[in-house]
Tab-separated table of C-alpha atoms in Angstrom:
chain	number	residue	atom	x	y	z
A	1	MET	CA	108.064	93.650	96.095
A	2	LEU	CA	108.628	93.538	92.221
A	3	THR	CA	105.750	91.360	91.990
A	4	GLY	CA	103.083	92.155	94.142
A	5	PHE	CA	103.332	89.195	96.292
A	6	SER	CA	104.699	88.785	99.479
A	7	ILE	CA	106.029	85.469	100.490
A	8	THR	CA	105.869	85.030	104.703
A	9	GLY	CA	106.868	81.347	104.856
A	10	TYR	CA	107.943	78.408	102.738
A	11	SER	CA	109.499	75.191	103.359
A	12	LYS	CA	110.149	71.867	101.715
A	13	LYS	CA	110.398	67.832	102.389
A	14	THR	CA	112.124	65.717	99.798
A	15	GLU	CA	110.920	62.182	99.364
A	16	ASP	CA	113.302	59.967	97.238
A	17	LEU	CA	110.706	57.708	94.931
A	18	THR	CA	113.632	55.829	93.131
A	19	SER	CA	112.922	52.099	92.901
A	20	THR	CA	115.992	49.517	92.503
A	21	GLU	CA	114.272	48.441	89.254
A	22	MET	CA	114.319	52.268	88.539
A	23	LYS	CA	118.002	53.056	89.181
A	24	GLU	CA	119.235	50.140	87.018
A	25	GLU	CA	117.474	51.994	84.195
A	26	GLY	CA	119.290	54.967	85.019
A	27	ILE	CA	116.120	56.402	86.068
A	28	LYS	CA	115.464	58.931	89.755
A	29	LYS	CA	112.056	60.017	91.115
A	30	VAL	CA	112.062	62.469	93.770
A	31	LEU	CA	109.016	64.088	95.153
A	32	GLN	CA	109.292	67.168	96.617
A	33	ARG	CA	106.450	68.866	99.567
A	34	HIS	CA	105.728	72.593	99.441
A	35	ARG	CA	104.282	74.830	102.259
A	36	LEU	CA	104.107	78.551	100.986
A	37	SER	CA	101.892	81.298	102.547
A	38	GLY	CA	102.083	84.470	101.714
A	39	ASN	CA	99.938	87.253	100.528
A	40	CYS	CA	99.078	90.053	97.953
A	41	ASN	CA	97.314	93.619	99.334
A	42	ILE	CA	94.965	92.082	101.657
A	43	VAL	CA	94.487	88.719	100.269
A	44	THR	CA	96.000	86.300	101.970
A	45	PHE	CA	96.955	82.545	100.546
A	46	GLN	CA	98.517	79.178	102.042
A	47	LEU	CA	99.405	76.761	99.683
A	48	GLU	CA	100.270	73.175	99.644
A	49	PHE	CA	101.968	71.413	96.621
A	50	GLN	CA	103.498	68.508	95.469
A	51	ILE	CA	105.973	68.410	92.702
A	52	LEU	CA	107.162	65.275	90.887
A	53	GLU	CA	110.327	65.042	89.531
A	54	THR	CA	111.391	62.409	86.791
A	55	GLN	CA	115.303	61.880	85.546
A	56	ASN	CA	115.973	59.783	83.102
A	57	LYS	CA	119.032	59.734	80.279
A	58	GLU	CA	117.499	62.041	77.917
A	59	ASN	CA	115.386	65.046	80.480
A	60	LEU	CA	114.472	66.049	83.461
A	61	SER	CA	110.676	66.842	83.534
A	62	SER	CA	108.874	68.639	86.733
A	63	VAL	CA	105.437	68.106	87.132
A	64	ILE	CA	102.783	69.763	89.713
A	65	THR	CA	101.077	66.060	90.967
A	66	ASP	CA	98.784	67.939	93.557
A	67	LEU	CA	98.297	71.479	94.795
A	68	GLY	CA	96.128	73.194	97.546
A	69	ILE	CA	95.289	76.444	98.215
A	70	ILE	CA	93.542	78.589	100.914
A	71	MET	CA	92.515	82.296	100.779
A	72	GLU	CA	91.967	84.819	102.907
A	73	PRO	CA	89.010	86.896	102.968
A	74	THR	CA	86.603	84.529	101.302
A	75	GLU	CA	84.503	87.185	100.103
A	76	TYR	CA	85.424	87.395	97.062
A	77	SER	CA	83.036	84.514	96.061
A	78	GLU	CA	84.539	85.395	92.260
A	79	LEU	CA	87.929	84.168	93.307
A	80	SER	CA	86.645	80.850	95.254
A	81	ASP	CA	85.537	79.349	91.495
A	82	PHE	CA	89.253	80.460	90.757
A	83	VAL	CA	90.491	78.685	93.147
A	84	SER	CA	89.238	75.349	92.366
A	85	ARG	CA	89.969	75.271	88.838
A	86	ALA	CA	93.414	76.104	89.661
A	87	GLU	CA	93.756	73.293	91.870
A	88	GLU	CA	91.619	70.848	89.604
A	89	ARG	CA	94.533	71.881	86.687
A	90	ARG	CA	97.394	72.024	89.204
A	91	ASP	CA	98.553	75.397	87.586
A	92	LEU	CA	100.166	76.901	89.891
A	93	PHE	CA	101.361	80.057	87.994
A	94	MET	CA	97.831	80.515	86.624
A	95	PHE	CA	96.871	80.495	90.165
A	96	PHE	CA	99.463	83.637	90.954
A	97	ARG	CA	99.150	85.503	87.204
A	98	GLY	CA	94.799	85.787	87.847
A	99	LEU	CA	95.491	86.697	91.559
A	100	HIS	CA	97.377	89.360	90.716
A	101	PHE	CA	95.200	90.969	88.024
A	102	PHE	CA	92.521	90.020	90.093
A	103	VAL	CA	93.706	92.149	93.497
A	104	LYS	CA	94.821	94.795	90.701
A	105	TRP	CA	91.073	95.446	89.298
A	106	CYS	CA	89.722	95.376	93.132
A	107	GLU	CA	91.930	98.097	94.000
A	108	TYR	CA	91.222	100.029	90.412
A	109	ARG	CA	87.404	99.638	91.096
A	110	LYS	CA	87.846	101.056	94.841
A	111	ARG	CA	89.758	103.857	93.911
A	112	THR	CA	87.562	104.710	90.667
A	113	PHE	CA	84.305	104.333	93.683
A	114	LYS	CA	85.763	106.546	95.717
A	115	HIS	CA	86.948	108.998	92.942
A	116	PHE	CA	83.435	109.719	92.528
A	117	LYS	CA	81.998	109.276	96.071
A	118	ASP	CA	84.504	112.218	96.962
A	119	LYS	CA	83.666	114.174	93.539
A	120	TYR	CA	79.835	113.986	94.133
A	121	PRO	CA	79.294	113.128	97.814
A	122	ASP	CA	75.551	113.606	97.133
A	123	MET	CA	74.650	112.161	94.659
A	124	VAL	CA	76.904	109.111	94.862
A	125	HIS	CA	76.302	105.904	97.373
A	126	LEU	CA	78.565	102.834	98.080
A	127	PRO	CA	75.602	100.294	99.563
A	128	GLU	CA	78.715	98.214	100.700
A	129	GLY	CA	80.981	100.579	101.814
A	130	ALA	CA	84.723	101.392	100.390
A	131	CYS	CA	85.056	97.906	98.611
A	132	SER	CA	81.778	97.735	96.886
A	133	HIS	CA	80.986	95.998	93.984
A	134	CYS	CA	77.945	98.569	93.221
A	135	MET	CA	77.397	102.505	92.957
A	136	VAL	CA	74.246	103.850	93.106
A	137	ILE	CA	73.750	107.270	91.453
A	138	CYS	CA	70.725	109.410	92.020
A	139	SER	CA	69.588	112.872	92.338
A	140	ALA	CA	67.684	114.986	94.849
A	141	SER	CA	65.597	116.655	92.542
A	142	ARG	CA	64.559	113.345	90.923
A	143	PRO	CA	63.903	111.241	94.093
A	144	GLY	CA	62.838	107.848	92.708
A	145	PHE	CA	65.234	107.683	90.014
A	146	GLU	CA	67.838	105.590	90.374
A	147	LEU	CA	71.135	104.479	87.926
A	148	VAL	CA	72.810	101.379	89.611
A	149	ILE	CA	76.430	100.546	88.212
A	150	VAL	CA	77.590	97.202	88.879
A	151	TRP	CA	81.040	96.729	88.783
A	152	ARG	CA	82.277	92.492	88.712
A	153	ILE	CA	85.515	91.180	88.676
A	154	GLN	CA	85.822	87.991	86.936
A	155	ILE	CA	87.582	84.954	85.946
A	156	ASN	CA	87.647	83.076	82.733
A	157	GLU	CA	88.776	79.323	82.475
A	158	GLU	CA	91.909	80.754	81.255
A	159	GLY	CA	92.306	82.442	84.499
A	160	LYS	CA	91.980	85.799	82.447
A	161	VAL	CA	90.755	88.496	84.712
A	162	LEU	CA	87.633	90.596	83.206
A	163	PRO	CA	85.644	93.444	84.619
A	164	LYS	CA	82.136	93.264	83.494
A	165	LEU	CA	80.144	96.716	83.654
A	166	ASP	CA	76.837	96.660	83.872
A	167	LEU	CA	73.901	99.152	84.604
A	168	LEU	CA	70.361	98.626	86.630
A	169	THR	CA	67.936	101.243	86.392
A	170	LYS	CA	65.246	102.010	88.881
A	171	ILE	CA	62.192	104.673	87.515
A	172	PRO	CA	58.997	105.363	88.668
A	173	GLN	CA	56.371	103.636	87.266
A	174	ARG	CA	54.938	106.760	85.601
A	175	ALA	CA	57.931	108.208	84.342
A	176	LEU	CA	58.420	104.945	82.349
A	177	LYS	CA	55.327	105.154	80.994
A	178	LEU	CA	56.447	108.853	79.065
A	179	ASP	CA	59.348	106.892	78.302
A	180	LYS	CA	58.084	106.532	74.628
A	181	ASN	CA	61.685	106.248	72.756
A	182	ARG	CA	62.283	103.088	74.991
A	183	VAL	CA	65.395	105.028	76.239
A	184	ILE	CA	65.103	103.170	79.663
A	185	GLU	CA	64.811	99.607	78.288
A	186	ASN	CA	67.954	100.169	76.515
A	187	ALA	CA	69.939	101.854	78.865
A	188	PRO	CA	71.913	98.875	79.935
A	189	LEU	CA	72.994	97.858	76.354
A	190	SER	CA	73.651	101.838	75.585
A	191	PHE	CA	76.004	101.733	78.482
A	192	ARG	CA	77.709	98.644	77.531
A	193	THR	CA	78.344	100.848	74.316
A	194	LEU	CA	79.346	103.969	76.014
A	195	LEU	CA	81.894	101.902	78.047
A	196	GLY	CA	83.691	100.846	75.189
A	197	VAL	CA	83.649	103.925	73.574
A	198	LEU	CA	84.839	106.182	76.525
A	199	GLY	CA	86.343	103.722	78.704
A	200	ILE	CA	85.213	103.038	82.686
A	201	GLU	CA	85.449	106.793	84.220
A	202	ALA	CA	84.361	108.900	81.207
A	203	ALA	CA	80.925	106.322	81.291
A	204	VAL	CA	80.284	106.823	84.603
A	205	GLU	CA	81.090	110.533	84.734
A	206	SER	CA	78.622	110.963	81.851
A	207	LEU	CA	75.910	109.248	83.703
A	208	ILE	CA	76.328	111.137	86.832
A	209	VAL	CA	76.268	114.626	84.856
A	210	LEU	CA	73.105	113.440	83.330
A	211	CYS	CA	71.396	113.216	87.521
A	212	LYS	CA	73.267	116.368	88.079
A	213	ASP	CA	70.814	119.421	89.087
A	214	GLU	CA	71.416	121.935	86.809
B	1	MET	CA	125.603	149.989	160.377
B	2	GLU	CA	124.754	153.006	162.696
B	3	GLN	CA	125.440	155.617	160.366
B	4	ALA	CA	125.606	158.861	162.196
B	5	LYS	CA	122.169	160.581	162.295
B	6	THR	CA	123.424	164.032	160.366
B	7	VAL	CA	121.066	166.953	160.966
B	8	ARG	CA	121.000	167.980	157.584
B	9	GLN	CA	118.449	168.781	154.883
B	10	ASP	CA	116.052	166.224	153.625
B	11	GLY	CA	117.885	166.013	150.326
B	12	GLU	CA	120.986	164.724	152.478
B	13	THR	CA	118.883	162.537	155.143
B	14	LYS	CA	117.336	160.651	151.738
B	15	ARG	CA	120.463	160.636	150.274
B	16	GLY	CA	122.057	158.870	154.001
B	17	VAL	CA	118.938	156.541	154.014
B	18	LEU	CA	119.623	155.339	150.198
B	19	ALA	CA	122.721	155.141	150.144
B	20	HIS	CA	122.476	152.880	153.514
B	21	LEU	CA	120.476	150.495	151.983
B	22	GLU	CA	122.740	150.241	149.065
B	23	GLY	CA	125.508	149.246	151.350
B	24	LEU	CA	123.139	146.500	152.481
B	25	GLU	CA	122.177	145.330	149.243
B	26	ALA	CA	125.789	145.101	148.087
B	27	GLN	CA	126.453	143.085	151.528
B	28	MET	CA	124.023	140.942	150.543
B	29	LYS	CA	125.435	140.341	146.976
B	30	ARG	CA	128.440	140.064	148.275
B	31	PHE	CA	127.356	137.530	151.107
B	32	CYS	CA	125.328	135.464	148.152
B	33	LYS	CA	128.479	135.315	146.239
B	34	SER	CA	130.455	133.874	148.860
B	35	SER	CA	128.353	131.313	149.800
B	36	GLU	CA	127.966	130.365	145.574
B	37	GLU	CA	131.534	130.159	145.811
B	38	LEU	CA	131.574	128.375	148.880
B	39	GLN	CA	128.940	125.728	147.328
B	40	ARG	CA	130.472	125.221	144.178
B	41	ALA	CA	133.866	124.804	145.769
B	42	GLN	CA	132.379	122.249	148.602
B	43	ALA	CA	130.929	120.862	145.033
B	44	LYS	CA	134.618	120.363	143.705
B	45	GLU	CA	136.081	119.000	146.357
B	46	SER	CA	133.230	116.298	146.615
B	47	THR	CA	133.346	115.293	143.063
B	48	PRO	CA	136.688	113.356	142.748
B	49	GLY	CA	135.238	111.620	146.394
B	50	ASN	CA	131.900	110.419	144.528
B	51	LYS	CA	134.250	109.115	141.931
B	52	ILE	CA	136.322	107.228	143.881
B	53	ARG	CA	133.211	105.655	145.573
B	54	GLU	CA	132.110	105.012	142.056
B	55	LEU	CA	135.156	103.270	140.982
B	56	ARG	CA	135.537	100.974	143.797
B	57	HIS	CA	131.906	99.970	143.618
B	58	LEU	CA	132.506	99.292	139.612
B	59	ARG	CA	135.099	97.324	140.641
B	60	ASP	CA	133.993	94.875	143.745
B	61	LYS	CA	130.989	94.580	140.561
B	62	LEU	CA	133.468	93.383	138.372
B	63	ARG	CA	134.820	91.049	140.871
B	64	ALA	CA	131.944	89.267	141.551
B	65	GLU	CA	131.125	88.643	137.685
B	66	VAL	CA	134.436	87.445	137.223
B	67	LYS	CA	134.251	85.115	140.010
B	68	LYS	CA	130.702	83.920	138.664
B	69	ARG	CA	132.275	83.421	135.474
B	70	GLN	CA	135.577	81.310	137.342
B	71	ALA	CA	132.555	79.604	139.250
B	72	ARG	CA	130.650	78.467	136.120
B	73	GLY	CA	133.690	77.341	133.863
B	74	ASP	CA	135.001	74.977	136.770
B	75	GLY	CA	131.395	73.480	135.491
B	76	SER	CA	129.871	73.745	139.189
B	77	ARG	CA	126.022	73.578	138.822
B	78	ALA	CA	124.397	76.672	140.090
B	79	SER	CA	120.781	76.387	141.208
B	80	SER	CA	120.028	79.718	139.446
B	81	ALA	CA	118.810	79.813	136.774
B	82	ASN	CA	120.527	82.858	135.927
B	83	VAL	CA	123.733	81.367	136.204
B	84	GLU	CA	123.288	78.943	132.824
B	85	SER	CA	121.524	81.482	130.728
B	86	ASP	CA	124.392	83.448	129.766
B	87	PRO	CA	126.779	81.183	127.210
B	88	THR	CA	123.444	79.448	126.192
B	89	VAL	CA	121.739	82.623	125.425
B	90	GLU	CA	124.841	83.627	123.374
B	91	MET	CA	124.707	80.394	121.067
B	92	GLY	CA	121.399	80.368	120.927
B	93	GLU	CA	121.242	83.753	119.317
B	94	GLN	CA	123.469	82.518	116.969
B	95	GLU	CA	121.596	79.651	116.170
B	96	VAL	CA	119.001	81.606	115.928
B	97	LEU	CA	120.330	84.585	113.568
B	98	GLU	CA	121.396	81.018	111.493
B	99	LYS	CA	118.270	80.081	111.503
B	100	LYS	CA	116.567	83.272	110.156
B	101	GLN	CA	119.274	83.564	107.557
B	102	GLU	CA	117.971	80.269	106.178
B	103	SER	CA	114.523	80.498	106.236
B	104	ILE	CA	114.767	84.399	104.196
B	105	LYS	CA	117.117	82.219	101.461
B	106	ALA	CA	114.401	80.002	101.341
B	107	ILE	CA	111.889	82.111	100.808
B	108	LEU	CA	113.792	83.868	98.130
B	109	GLN	CA	113.806	80.424	96.468
B	110	ALA	CA	110.074	80.011	96.549
B	111	TYR	CA	109.457	83.016	94.914
B	112	ARG	CA	110.142	81.320	91.556
B	113	PHE	CA	106.792	78.900	92.301
B	114	THR	CA	104.971	82.668	91.532
B	115	GLY	CA	106.431	82.281	88.244
B	116	LEU	CA	108.375	85.501	88.589
B	117	SER	CA	111.308	85.741	90.245
B	118	GLY	CA	114.067	88.562	90.546
B	119	LYS	CA	117.694	88.557	91.220
B	120	LEU	CA	119.294	91.942	91.897
B	121	THR	CA	122.458	92.758	89.492
B	122	SER	CA	125.096	95.546	89.194
B	123	ARG	CA	122.759	97.471	86.685
B	124	GLY	CA	119.480	96.534	88.173
B	125	VAL	CA	117.004	93.566	88.054
B	126	CYS	CA	117.073	90.126	86.375
B	127	VAL	CA	113.920	88.737	86.114
B	128	CYS	CA	112.721	85.186	85.753
B	129	ILE	CA	109.530	83.960	83.813
B	130	SER	CA	108.753	80.568	84.474
B	131	THR	CA	105.922	78.559	82.162
B	132	ALA	CA	103.735	75.652	82.802
B	133	PHE	CA	100.864	74.049	81.588
B	134	GLU	CA	98.412	71.634	83.439
B	135	GLY	CA	100.958	71.310	86.002
B	136	ASN	CA	103.829	70.567	83.690
B	137	LEU	CA	106.300	72.616	84.557
B	138	LEU	CA	108.172	74.091	81.312
B	139	ASP	CA	110.587	76.656	79.959
B	140	SER	CA	111.972	79.554	81.786
B	141	TYR	CA	113.048	83.033	80.114
B	142	PHE	CA	114.660	86.134	81.309
B	143	VAL	CA	114.694	89.606	81.063
B	144	ASP	CA	117.363	91.703	82.263
B	145	LEU	CA	116.922	95.111	83.311
B	146	VAL	CA	118.606	98.066	83.554
B	147	ILE	CA	117.409	100.632	86.186
B	148	GLN	CA	117.987	104.176	84.640
B	149	LYS	CA	115.493	106.942	83.039
B	150	PRO	CA	114.045	105.308	80.810
B	151	LEU	CA	113.768	101.757	82.286
B	152	ARG	CA	115.720	99.280	79.592
B	153	ILE	CA	115.997	96.010	78.945
B	154	HIS	CA	119.402	95.049	79.048
B	155	HIS	CA	119.164	91.609	77.233
B	156	HIS	CA	116.830	88.584	77.889
B	157	SER	CA	115.746	85.313	76.219
B	158	ILE	CA	112.264	85.851	75.523
B	159	PRO	CA	111.663	84.300	71.812
B	160	VAL	CA	111.603	86.642	68.814
B	161	PHE	CA	107.884	85.781	68.037
B	162	ILE	CA	106.781	87.151	71.252
B	163	PRO	CA	105.359	90.539	71.110
B	164	LEU	CA	108.036	91.762	73.599
B	165	GLU	CA	108.829	95.266	71.909
B	166	LYS	CA	104.646	95.603	72.023
B	167	ILE	CA	104.059	94.959	75.643
B	168	ALA	CA	107.351	97.291	76.346
B	169	ALA	CA	106.178	100.256	74.922
B	170	LYS	CA	103.063	99.980	76.521
B	171	TYR	CA	104.184	99.444	80.194
B	172	LEU	CA	107.690	98.882	80.505
B	173	GLN	CA	107.798	102.765	81.550
B	174	THR	CA	104.861	103.379	83.051
B	175	ASP	CA	103.699	100.131	85.462
B	176	ILE	CA	106.585	97.553	85.624
B	177	GLN	CA	104.296	95.335	87.245
B	178	HIS	CA	101.530	95.264	84.432
B	179	PHE	CA	104.796	94.895	82.154
B	180	LEU	CA	106.112	91.238	83.615
B	181	PHE	CA	102.812	90.161	84.456
B	182	SER	CA	101.902	90.759	81.026
B	183	LEU	CA	104.854	89.194	79.253
B	184	CYS	CA	104.371	85.868	81.965
B	185	GLU	CA	100.526	85.741	80.052
B	186	SER	CA	102.047	85.331	76.998
B	187	LEU	CA	104.829	83.436	77.637
B	188	ASN	CA	102.808	80.793	79.897
B	189	ALA	CA	100.078	80.648	76.464
B	190	TYR	CA	102.997	80.286	73.996
B	191	SER	CA	104.256	77.671	76.538
B	192	GLY	CA	101.029	75.597	76.686
B	193	ARG	CA	100.518	75.922	72.735
B	194	LYS	CA	104.092	74.320	72.323
B	195	TYR	CA	103.047	71.792	75.099
B	196	GLN	CA	99.982	70.718	73.511
B	197	ALA	CA	101.423	70.583	69.588
B	198	ASP	CA	104.448	68.718	70.807
B	199	GLN	CA	102.355	65.966	72.612
B	200	LEU	CA	100.248	65.757	69.740
B	201	GLN	CA	103.247	64.881	67.358
B	202	ASN	CA	104.456	62.758	69.693
B	203	ASP	CA	102.108	60.588	71.698
B	204	PHE	CA	99.586	60.582	69.232
B	205	ALA	CA	101.146	60.200	65.544
B	206	ALA	CA	99.542	57.586	64.518
B	207	PHE	CA	96.604	59.220	64.632
B	208	LEU	CA	97.649	61.817	62.501
B	209	THR	CA	97.864	60.826	58.681
B	210	GLY	CA	100.199	63.578	57.884
B	211	PRO	CA	102.884	65.764	59.192
B	212	LEU	CA	101.912	68.934	61.732
B	213	GLN	CA	101.654	72.083	60.283
B	214	ARG	CA	102.918	74.332	63.202
B	215	ASN	CA	104.162	77.994	63.048
B	216	SER	CA	106.901	79.356	65.467
B	217	LEU	CA	104.622	81.026	68.031
B	218	CYS	CA	102.509	77.956	67.971
B	219	ASN	CA	99.032	79.573	67.007
B	220	LEU	CA	98.667	78.540	63.787
B	221	LEU	CA	98.171	74.262	63.335
B	222	SER	CA	97.024	72.512	60.852
B	223	PHE	CA	96.686	68.179	60.886
B	224	THR	CA	94.985	65.943	59.011
B	225	TYR	CA	93.584	62.814	61.148
B	226	LYS	CA	92.165	59.415	61.520
B	227	VAL	CA	89.365	59.295	64.647
B	228	ASP	CA	88.866	55.761	63.405
B	229	LEU	CA	92.469	53.985	62.951
B	230	MET	CA	90.975	51.050	60.593
B	231	GLY	CA	88.610	53.251	59.235
B	232	GLN	CA	88.951	55.390	55.439
B	233	TYR	CA	87.584	58.896	56.866
B	234	SER	CA	90.227	61.351	57.517
B	235	PHE	CA	89.538	64.731	58.491
B	236	CYS	CA	91.497	68.320	57.973
B	237	ALA	CA	91.482	70.411	61.011
B	238	ARG	CA	92.920	74.500	60.864
B	239	LEU	CA	93.367	75.750	64.375
B	240	LEU	CA	94.283	79.144	64.516
B	241	TYR	CA	94.697	81.023	68.161
B	242	GLU	CA	94.250	84.957	67.488
B	243	ASP	CA	94.143	85.143	71.192
B	244	LEU	CA	98.328	85.026	71.841
B	245	THR	CA	97.105	85.251	75.885
B	246	ALA	CA	94.989	81.577	75.202
B	247	THR	CA	95.974	78.238	75.295
B	248	LEU	CA	92.591	77.406	73.200
B	249	PRO	CA	92.045	77.876	69.898
B	250	THR	CA	89.282	80.863	68.688
B	251	ASP	CA	89.178	79.560	65.169
B	252	ILE	CA	88.439	76.039	64.557
B	253	THR	CA	87.073	74.184	61.023
B	254	VAL	CA	87.116	70.748	60.841
B	255	THR	CA	86.883	69.634	56.795
B	256	TYR	CA	86.379	66.154	55.442
B	257	GLN	CA	88.897	65.232	52.832
B	258	GLY	CA	87.283	63.436	50.243
B	259	THR	CA	85.297	63.317	47.575
B	260	GLU	CA	81.878	61.387	48.641
B	261	ALA	CA	79.281	63.424	50.329
B	262	LEU	CA	79.457	62.813	54.273
B	263	SER	CA	77.097	60.522	56.161
B	264	ALA	CA	74.688	62.025	58.534
B	265	SER	CA	76.884	60.174	61.300
B	266	TRP	CA	80.205	61.475	59.889
B	267	GLU	CA	79.052	65.180	59.678
B	268	GLU	CA	78.032	64.973	63.093
B	269	GLN	CA	81.490	64.027	64.177
B	270	ARG	CA	82.915	66.424	62.200
B	271	ALA	CA	80.398	69.021	63.924
B	272	SER	CA	81.814	67.368	67.299
B	273	HIS	CA	84.995	67.455	67.184
B	274	GLU	CA	84.888	71.428	66.264
B	275	ALA	CA	83.237	71.978	69.915
B	276	LEU	CA	86.123	69.733	71.229
B	277	PHE	CA	89.113	71.489	70.273
B	278	ARG	CA	86.969	74.830	71.191
B	279	THR	CA	87.066	73.742	74.534
B	280	LYS	CA	89.715	70.728	75.203
B	281	PRO	CA	93.457	71.101	74.947
B	282	LEU	CA	94.609	69.138	71.999
B	283	HIS	CA	96.631	66.216	73.583
B	284	ARG	CA	93.374	65.762	75.895
B	285	VAL	CA	90.887	65.889	72.657
B	286	PHE	CA	93.228	62.877	70.853
B	287	ALA	CA	93.665	60.947	74.287
B	288	SER	CA	89.572	60.666	74.369
B	289	PHE	CA	89.819	59.785	71.032
B	290	ALA	CA	91.935	57.013	71.867
B	291	ARG	CA	89.992	55.974	74.850
B	292	GLU	CA	87.401	55.604	72.562
B	293	GLU	CA	89.417	53.403	70.172
B	294	GLU	CA	90.522	51.302	73.087
B	295	LEU	CA	87.015	50.999	73.837
B	296	ASP	CA	85.921	49.632	70.308
B	297	LEU	CA	88.458	47.452	70.176
B	298	SER	CA	87.482	45.535	73.276
B	299	LEU	CA	83.826	45.533	72.496
B	300	ALA	CA	84.822	44.501	68.944
B	301	SER	CA	86.956	41.548	70.354
């Protein structure tokens, strides 16, 4: 589908709420109850929402008066906060926009991690499998050293989807003691800067190359 | 078969035996050939017979079927379920198809609730982008795309101050979904900002001490307002929405319009207003002012 959404079921019920007084004043009120179900990639959604349409002499206003959303799978914890916010605000379109971008970022993360796993199978590990949100880099010649790239996909207050990447380091004590220039301490911050300069793929690649055996 | 055993040289005897064997072989071949021919002839002969039998069988079947249907047509209630099923199955199929068609039509209609829906045109596709803010359904816009290489926009209803060309240059040729959703973001944000500004002008005009100054993109607003309707202090607010995909301002300045220095409590209020404008939609901030005002009035009386 053009938008990436696939709607598998839809039904609608209409209720006329126009009272006799309203009719006299030329006002018409209709309540629509909608049920929608579908999916976006592997995420399925079920929505129930109500739209109140008020028609008076000048204009027609449509307001979403209630919104309930059920999503599967529920493992994406970042999504559940977003869903609650969308329900609270009754912002149907923000829900779909956010869902679209979230799924796109998840796909990109999966592809990127897989790319590195395929390219450097001995050095790269995905602790949670294909949909892992973190990637571990280690080298055989330097056991005890590990670089962990944590890639979270967050949805902010406005429904904007933003990737958030962090670097965690696991270094043996002896090595830490030798680190006079505090490279390890500054690594997370340096990684953020590197991301800004090189972009995600190049930044991660440069870290792997660093750990690679000559 | 008994060839004369000629008293000849070995070669001739051999020749004789060979000739005998050849003769036998030839006979066998002739025999096989003739028996094959016989079989074929027999087969040919039996086919018309078979056919006749088959046709008779079919005729009997059809006769039985006709009888069955006539019996049903009489309205006689047969005991077997099969007898009644045929016409009802036919009608049922029709109903099922119609229902399917209805549900598909409904589903196609339902796509507009995702904010993005499309209709095929002779040239390509016409995409409809719906906007809303906090549950209020607002304006819709359309983009008519021509499916060609390169993909191009035939015509559209996007306001001129929305960066359509910029978004198209970035995504239209490489990732059409991204193009549409990016446009969706910008349009929804614009719609939301416009809605807030309109609400302020319409519903909270009493709080404004001057006209609301706004640009067409609704990302720069400037106004003077009073919190306390009876009071003398009025503030001047300037809201800049640098992020065109956001409905909350990024840059807020609230200043005091007066010559005397602000008392500490008013300074506190000024600062708190800045925070309010940053975190809450414009009309909601004024709604809270209105509630406070009502509260003050009720307390005073």
